[in-house]
């Protein structure tokens, strides 16, 4: 969660100061937007090798790669603290973008490997929370650390150096901590479904076949598109938030960051509440659909109140939008794991994230163009139309909670001989799986 936090911080630290960095490096707003979009571009071609690595080599190696590349990218940025060094900072951000590929797929896998059936959704939400908190800090700190001083470039470079060196030091510390404390898996499987998966011989697992199975799963394909729409819209709003706010409220860079903070913190609360609710009710489709609809309503309200001239209104509507839009992120992960079991959690979450990056690139480019050529309203209404499409796709998903059914079936079959809170014995569970199904 912590190094995911730092990675997300590095993603948004340029965008929330787009006018500052555009002036510092002497480049266009579009080039600054690419410092955010490079995260999305790098993810798409690298996600398949990254998920293969997660499945073949496990959690620990994947976590170490993500933490190490995250630190390397942070140190490379320290060489870009002068006007005219935009290519260096772009290269450094690309390294951080590659690190992200080894980070975003971990929450659902960690939750399944380390936590029991009554904890897994909450654990996934908490793991995703680190990334969301990093985005929140990325909205809050950079405008404070790097105020807009166009008449004093040396002071601006000094302020940027404080932010870059601080990030690099924290990233390095987290890399060493990951190497010391991160373990592959617990001694005993925490759930019956995990016990079954651990009894499968390695030669029985085919990564290629897993991908094929997922794309043959129609509910997953529908979720893949709808998740991409919602998360891509969030990426686009986050990337362009500074431009939207400053276009209506000139000189309010710090408040633009605070609005972004409000959006993400509200979403973190939404994530935890949704995770707890799923663990309690297992109503995956219903909860996902309701949150999707409320996100659509929130986006409409945010769009039509943006230019009223009252920043407090933007704070409130941004918070409501963030509560539902960001709160949706762990819902999609857990819903996917439920309807695709026993396929790998890393593979399903990796594909979801790839979809999000593709939609994020397209939405950011189109919304940015509409915002620049017309108005922020035009760009936001474009997103509203796509979110409405996502609602329809979510409603069409047929929910088949495979992982939950396996856990429930085994527990009902063996309630007397294997208490719910006792360590799961893989061999016994494997023998009972056919009967349970």
Short mmCIF file of C-alpha atoms in Angstrom, two decimals, residues 111-112 115-126 271-284 287 330-331 334-335 338 401 403-404 407-408:
data_model
loop_
_atom_site.label_atom_id
_atom_site.label_comp_id
_atom_site.label_asym_id
_atom_site.label_seq_id
_atom_site.Cartn_x
_atom_site.Cartn_y
_atom_site.Cartn_z
CA UNK A 111 -6.39 -10.20 -0.54
CA UNK A 112 -7.10 -13.72 -1.82
CA UNK A 115 -7.22 -13.20 3.86
CA UNK A 116 -10.27 -15.36 4.54
CA UNK A 117 -13.66 -15.21 2.77
CA UNK A 118 -15.18 -12.76 5.29
CA UNK A 119 -12.20 -10.39 4.96
CA UNK A 120 -11.19 -10.52 1.32
CA UNK A 121 -13.25 -7.58 -0.02
CA UNK A 122 -12.22 -5.32 2.84
CA UNK A 123 -8.57 -6.34 2.39
CA UNK A 124 -8.72 -5.57 -1.32
CA UNK A 125 -10.29 -2.18 -0.59
CA UNK A 126 -7.54 -1.36 1.93
CA UNK A 271 -13.94 2.21 -1.03
CA UNK A 272 -13.83 1.07 2.59
CA UNK A 273 -17.61 1.27 3.00
CA UNK A 274 -18.15 -0.70 -0.22
CA UNK A 275 -15.57 -3.32 0.83
CA UNK A 276 -17.23 -3.82 4.22
CA UNK A 277 -20.66 -3.95 2.57
CA UNK A 278 -19.54 -6.62 0.08
CA UNK A 279 -18.02 -8.78 2.81
CA UNK A 280 -21.31 -8.58 4.70
CA UNK A 281 -23.83 -8.98 1.86
CA UNK A 282 -21.99 -10.48 -1.17
CA UNK A 283 -24.31 -8.35 -3.36
CA UNK A 284 -21.64 -7.68 -5.97
CA UNK A 287 -23.72 -2.70 -5.28
CA UNK A 330 -12.16 -2.04 -5.60
CA UNK A 331 -15.72 -3.11 -6.44
CA UNK A 334 -13.66 -8.08 -6.42
CA UNK A 335 -16.62 -8.52 -8.78
CA UNK A 338 -16.02 -13.62 -8.11
CA UNK A 401 -20.37 -15.78 -7.64
CA UNK A 403 -15.51 -18.13 -5.45
CA UNK A 404 -18.22 -17.44 -2.87
CA UNK A 407 -16.26 -21.42 -0.09
CA UNK A 408 -19.88 -21.77 1.00
#
